[in-house]
mmCIF file of C-alpha atoms in Angstrom:
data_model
loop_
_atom_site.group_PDB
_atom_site.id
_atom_site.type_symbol
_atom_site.label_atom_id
_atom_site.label_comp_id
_atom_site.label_asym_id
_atom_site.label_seq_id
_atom_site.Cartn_x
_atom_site.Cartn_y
_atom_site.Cartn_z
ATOM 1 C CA UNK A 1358 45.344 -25.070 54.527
ATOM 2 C CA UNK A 1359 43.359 -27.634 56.848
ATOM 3 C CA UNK A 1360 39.811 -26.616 57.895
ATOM 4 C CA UNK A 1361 41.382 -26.849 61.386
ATOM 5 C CA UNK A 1362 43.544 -23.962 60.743
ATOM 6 C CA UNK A 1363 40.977 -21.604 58.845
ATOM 7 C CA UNK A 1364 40.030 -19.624 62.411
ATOM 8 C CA UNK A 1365 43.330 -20.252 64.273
ATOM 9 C CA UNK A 1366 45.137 -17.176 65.195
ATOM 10 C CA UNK A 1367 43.818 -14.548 67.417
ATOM 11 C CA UNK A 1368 41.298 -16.895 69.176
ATOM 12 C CA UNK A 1369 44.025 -18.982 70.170
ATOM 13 C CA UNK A 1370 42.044 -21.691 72.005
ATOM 14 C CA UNK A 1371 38.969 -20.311 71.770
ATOM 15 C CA UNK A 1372 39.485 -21.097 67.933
ATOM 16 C CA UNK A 1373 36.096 -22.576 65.874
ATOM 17 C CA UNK A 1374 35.896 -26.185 65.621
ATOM 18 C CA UNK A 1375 34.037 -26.633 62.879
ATOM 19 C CA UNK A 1376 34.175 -30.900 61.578
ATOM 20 C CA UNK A 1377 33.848 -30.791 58.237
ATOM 21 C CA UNK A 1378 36.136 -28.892 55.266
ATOM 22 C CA UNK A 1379 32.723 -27.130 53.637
ATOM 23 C CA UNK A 1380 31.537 -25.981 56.865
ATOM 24 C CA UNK A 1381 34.519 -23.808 56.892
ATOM 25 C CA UNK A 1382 34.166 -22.196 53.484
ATOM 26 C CA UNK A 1383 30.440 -21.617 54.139
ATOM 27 C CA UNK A 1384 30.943 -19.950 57.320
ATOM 28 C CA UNK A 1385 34.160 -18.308 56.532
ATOM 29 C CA UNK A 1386 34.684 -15.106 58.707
ATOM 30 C CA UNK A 1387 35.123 -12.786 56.282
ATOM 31 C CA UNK A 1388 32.910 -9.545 58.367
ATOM 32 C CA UNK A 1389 29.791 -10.309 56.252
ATOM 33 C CA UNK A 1390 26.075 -12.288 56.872
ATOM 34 C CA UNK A 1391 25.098 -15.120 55.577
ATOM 35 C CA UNK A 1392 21.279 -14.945 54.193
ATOM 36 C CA UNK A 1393 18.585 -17.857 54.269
ATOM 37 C CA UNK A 1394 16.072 -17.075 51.380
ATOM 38 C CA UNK A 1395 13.133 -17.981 50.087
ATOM 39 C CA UNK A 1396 12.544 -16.516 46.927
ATOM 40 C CA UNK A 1397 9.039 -15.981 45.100
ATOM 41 C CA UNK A 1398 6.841 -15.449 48.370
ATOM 42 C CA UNK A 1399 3.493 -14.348 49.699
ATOM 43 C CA UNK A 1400 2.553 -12.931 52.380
ATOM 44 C CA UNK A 1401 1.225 -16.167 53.874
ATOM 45 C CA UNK A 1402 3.919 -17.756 53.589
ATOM 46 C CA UNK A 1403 5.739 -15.004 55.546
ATOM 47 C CA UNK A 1404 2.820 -15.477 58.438
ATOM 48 C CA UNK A 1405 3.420 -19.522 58.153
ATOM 49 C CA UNK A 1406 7.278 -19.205 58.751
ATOM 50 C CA UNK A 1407 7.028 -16.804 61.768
ATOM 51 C CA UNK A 1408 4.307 -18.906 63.514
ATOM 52 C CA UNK A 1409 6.293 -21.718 63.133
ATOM 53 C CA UNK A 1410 9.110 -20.456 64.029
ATOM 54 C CA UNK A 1411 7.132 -19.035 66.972
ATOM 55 C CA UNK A 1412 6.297 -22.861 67.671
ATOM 56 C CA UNK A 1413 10.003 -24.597 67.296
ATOM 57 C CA UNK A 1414 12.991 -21.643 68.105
ATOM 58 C CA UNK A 1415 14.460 -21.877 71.383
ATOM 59 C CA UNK A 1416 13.158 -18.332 71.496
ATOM 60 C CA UNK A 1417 12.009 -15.820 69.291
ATOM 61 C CA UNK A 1418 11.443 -11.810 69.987
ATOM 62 C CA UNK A 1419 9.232 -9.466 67.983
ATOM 63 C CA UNK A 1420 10.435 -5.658 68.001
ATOM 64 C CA UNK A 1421 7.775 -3.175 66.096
ATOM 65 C CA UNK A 1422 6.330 0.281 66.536
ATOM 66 C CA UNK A 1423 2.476 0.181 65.836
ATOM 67 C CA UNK A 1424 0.930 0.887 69.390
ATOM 68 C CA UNK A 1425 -2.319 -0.886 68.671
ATOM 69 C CA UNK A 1426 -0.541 -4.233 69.095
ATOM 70 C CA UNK A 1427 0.391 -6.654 71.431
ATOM 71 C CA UNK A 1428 3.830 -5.201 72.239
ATOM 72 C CA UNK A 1429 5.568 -8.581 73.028
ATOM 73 C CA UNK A 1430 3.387 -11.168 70.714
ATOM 74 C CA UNK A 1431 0.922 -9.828 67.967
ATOM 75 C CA UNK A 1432 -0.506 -11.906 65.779
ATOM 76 C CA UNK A 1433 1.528 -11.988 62.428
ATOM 77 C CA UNK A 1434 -1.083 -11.221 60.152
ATOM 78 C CA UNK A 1435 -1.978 -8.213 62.296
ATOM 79 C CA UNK A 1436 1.640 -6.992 61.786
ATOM 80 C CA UNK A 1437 1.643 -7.670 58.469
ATOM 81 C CA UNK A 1438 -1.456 -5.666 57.916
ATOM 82 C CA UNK A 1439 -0.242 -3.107 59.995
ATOM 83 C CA UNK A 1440 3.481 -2.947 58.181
ATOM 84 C CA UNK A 1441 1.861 -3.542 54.520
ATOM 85 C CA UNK A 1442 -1.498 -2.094 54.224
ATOM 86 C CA UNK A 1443 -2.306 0.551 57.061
ATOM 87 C CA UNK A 1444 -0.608 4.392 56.768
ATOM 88 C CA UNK A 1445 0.672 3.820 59.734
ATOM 89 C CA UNK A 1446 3.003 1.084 58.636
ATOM 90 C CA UNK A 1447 4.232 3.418 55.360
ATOM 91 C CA UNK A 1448 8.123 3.701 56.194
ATOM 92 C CA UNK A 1449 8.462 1.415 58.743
ATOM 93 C CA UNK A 1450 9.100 -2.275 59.358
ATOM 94 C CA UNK A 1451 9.933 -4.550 61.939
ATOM 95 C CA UNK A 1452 12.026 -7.104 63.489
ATOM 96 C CA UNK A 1453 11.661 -10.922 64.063
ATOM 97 C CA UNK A 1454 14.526 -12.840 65.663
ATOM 98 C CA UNK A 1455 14.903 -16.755 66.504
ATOM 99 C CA UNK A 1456 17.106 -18.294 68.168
ATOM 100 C CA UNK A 1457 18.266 -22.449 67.280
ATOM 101 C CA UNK A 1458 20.889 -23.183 70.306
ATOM 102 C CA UNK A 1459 23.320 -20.706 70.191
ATOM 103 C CA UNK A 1460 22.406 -19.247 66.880
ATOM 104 C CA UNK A 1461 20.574 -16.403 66.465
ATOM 105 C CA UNK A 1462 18.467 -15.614 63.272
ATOM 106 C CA UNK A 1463 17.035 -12.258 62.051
ATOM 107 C CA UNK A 1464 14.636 -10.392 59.617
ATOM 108 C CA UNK A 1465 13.819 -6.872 59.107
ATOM 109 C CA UNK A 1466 10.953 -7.460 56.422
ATOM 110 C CA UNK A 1467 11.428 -5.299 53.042
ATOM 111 C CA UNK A 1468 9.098 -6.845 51.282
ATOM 112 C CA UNK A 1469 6.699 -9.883 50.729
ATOM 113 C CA UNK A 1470 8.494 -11.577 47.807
ATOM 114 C CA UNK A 1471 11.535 -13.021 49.415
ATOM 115 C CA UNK A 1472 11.704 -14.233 52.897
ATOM 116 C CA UNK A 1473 14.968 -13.333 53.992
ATOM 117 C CA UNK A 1474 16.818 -13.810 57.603
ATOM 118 C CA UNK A 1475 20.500 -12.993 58.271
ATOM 119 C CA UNK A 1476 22.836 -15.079 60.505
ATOM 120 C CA UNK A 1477 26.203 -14.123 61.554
ATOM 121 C CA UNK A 1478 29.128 -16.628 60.981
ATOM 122 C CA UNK A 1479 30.659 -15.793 63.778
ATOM 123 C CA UNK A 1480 27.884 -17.577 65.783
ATOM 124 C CA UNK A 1481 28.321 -21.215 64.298
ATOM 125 C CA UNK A 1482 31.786 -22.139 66.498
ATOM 126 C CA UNK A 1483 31.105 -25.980 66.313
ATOM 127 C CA UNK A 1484 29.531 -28.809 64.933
ATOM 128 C CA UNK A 1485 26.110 -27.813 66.927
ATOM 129 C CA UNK A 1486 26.237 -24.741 65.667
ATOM 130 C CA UNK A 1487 25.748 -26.050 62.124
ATOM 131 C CA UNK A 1488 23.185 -28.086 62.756
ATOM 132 C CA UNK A 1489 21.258 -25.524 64.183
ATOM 133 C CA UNK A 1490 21.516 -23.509 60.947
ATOM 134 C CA UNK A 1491 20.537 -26.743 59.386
ATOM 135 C CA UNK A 1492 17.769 -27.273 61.828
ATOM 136 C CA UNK A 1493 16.088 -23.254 60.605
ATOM 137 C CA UNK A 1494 16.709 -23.820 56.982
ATOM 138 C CA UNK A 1495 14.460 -26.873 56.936
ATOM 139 C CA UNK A 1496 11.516 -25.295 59.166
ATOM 140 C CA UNK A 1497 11.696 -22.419 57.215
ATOM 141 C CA UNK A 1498 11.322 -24.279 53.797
ATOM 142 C CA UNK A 1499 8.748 -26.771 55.874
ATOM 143 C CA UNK A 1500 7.016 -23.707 57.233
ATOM 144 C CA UNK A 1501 6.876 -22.374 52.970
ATOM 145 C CA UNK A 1502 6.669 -25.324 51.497
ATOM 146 C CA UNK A 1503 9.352 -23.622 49.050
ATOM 147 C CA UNK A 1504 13.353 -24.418 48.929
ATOM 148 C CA UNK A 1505 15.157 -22.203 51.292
ATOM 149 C CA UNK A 1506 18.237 -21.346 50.500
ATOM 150 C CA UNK A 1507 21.756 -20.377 52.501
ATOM 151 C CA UNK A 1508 23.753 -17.900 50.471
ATOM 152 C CA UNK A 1509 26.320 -14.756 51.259
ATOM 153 C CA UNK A 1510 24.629 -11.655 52.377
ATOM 154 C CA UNK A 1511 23.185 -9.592 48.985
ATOM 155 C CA UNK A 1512 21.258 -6.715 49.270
ATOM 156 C CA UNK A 1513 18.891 -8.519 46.100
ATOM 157 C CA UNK A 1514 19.020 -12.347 45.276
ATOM 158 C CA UNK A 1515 20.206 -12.622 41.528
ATOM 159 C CA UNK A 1516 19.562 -15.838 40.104
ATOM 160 C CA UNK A 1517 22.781 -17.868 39.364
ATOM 161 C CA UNK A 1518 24.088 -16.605 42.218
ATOM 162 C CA UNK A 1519 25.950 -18.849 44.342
ATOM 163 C CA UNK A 1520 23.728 -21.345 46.909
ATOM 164 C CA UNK A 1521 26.022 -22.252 50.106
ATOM 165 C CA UNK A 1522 23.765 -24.931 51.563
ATOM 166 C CA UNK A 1523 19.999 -25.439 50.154
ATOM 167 C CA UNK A 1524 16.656 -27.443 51.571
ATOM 168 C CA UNK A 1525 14.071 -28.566 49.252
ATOM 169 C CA UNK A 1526 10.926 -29.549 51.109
ATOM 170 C CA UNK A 1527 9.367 -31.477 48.564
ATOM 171 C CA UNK A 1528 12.181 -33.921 47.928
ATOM 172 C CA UNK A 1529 13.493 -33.152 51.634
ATOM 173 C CA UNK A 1530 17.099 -33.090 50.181
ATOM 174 C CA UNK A 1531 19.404 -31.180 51.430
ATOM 175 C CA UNK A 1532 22.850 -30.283 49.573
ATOM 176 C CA UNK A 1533 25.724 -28.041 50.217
ATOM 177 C CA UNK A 1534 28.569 -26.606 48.077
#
């Protein structure tokens, strides 16, 4: 099967156009997430990657439920805090989005060890669309300074698990399947 034909069908026209063979079996559309990770994390490095993200996205929203804070924009260590060290935060979390053109990009924080945001295939139609998911993976391992890496949605990252598309920030390659 040609990459051309992968998301023919019941789009018709509206079909993806996606210009390259492994674009299509990275964002297959098979009703599951993709995942950028960044495994072995701090809490700083959390803070870094949402203020920069903050700084680059096209747009970004912050959704939590801890009244004493700026309701729109609070200051990412003053979530964290709240979320990870206050009783208040003790069965909750929150949500950060960013959006990179027409992609958006999400993260409902579990836990500080892994920086993880989900992306839906269904939003990378074109050639832009990939670039934008290029464009986040390397500010988020920038942001890090870790490799960030692009894999199918997991609950838990398991190592030897398969790596779709990966940035390293120290060598600033980056390599896909």
């Amino acid at each position: 099967m040609r990459h051309e034909d992968v998301h023919a069908g019941e789009r018709g026209s509206s079909a993806r156009c996606l210009p390259e063979p492994w674009m299509c079996d990275v964002f297959y559309l098979d009703g599951s997430l993709r995942d950028i990770r960044v495994l072995d994390t701090t809490r700083a490095e959390w803070i870094a990657v949402f203020e920069r993200l903050r700084v680059v996205a096209d747009e970004t929203e912050v959704e939590h439920t801890y009244p004493r804070l700026d309701p729109v924009s609070p200051a990412f260590a003053d979530l964290f805090r709240a979320w990870a060290d206050e009783p208040e935060g003790r069965g909750t979390s929150f949500a950060f989005r960013a959006r990179f053109g027409a992609v958006w990009f999400f993260a409902l924080p579990l836990d500080e060890e892994e920086i993880e945001f989900s992306v839906w295939p269904e939003q990378v139609v074109d050639g832009a669309g990939v670039a934008d998911v290029l464009r986040f993976l390397v500010e988020v391992a920038t942001a890090s300074r870790r490799p960030a890496l692009l894999t199918g949605e997991t609950v838990l990252y398991r190592p030897g698990m398969p790596t779709l598309i990966s940035h390293d920030p120290v060598t600033g390659l980056t390599s896909h399947i």
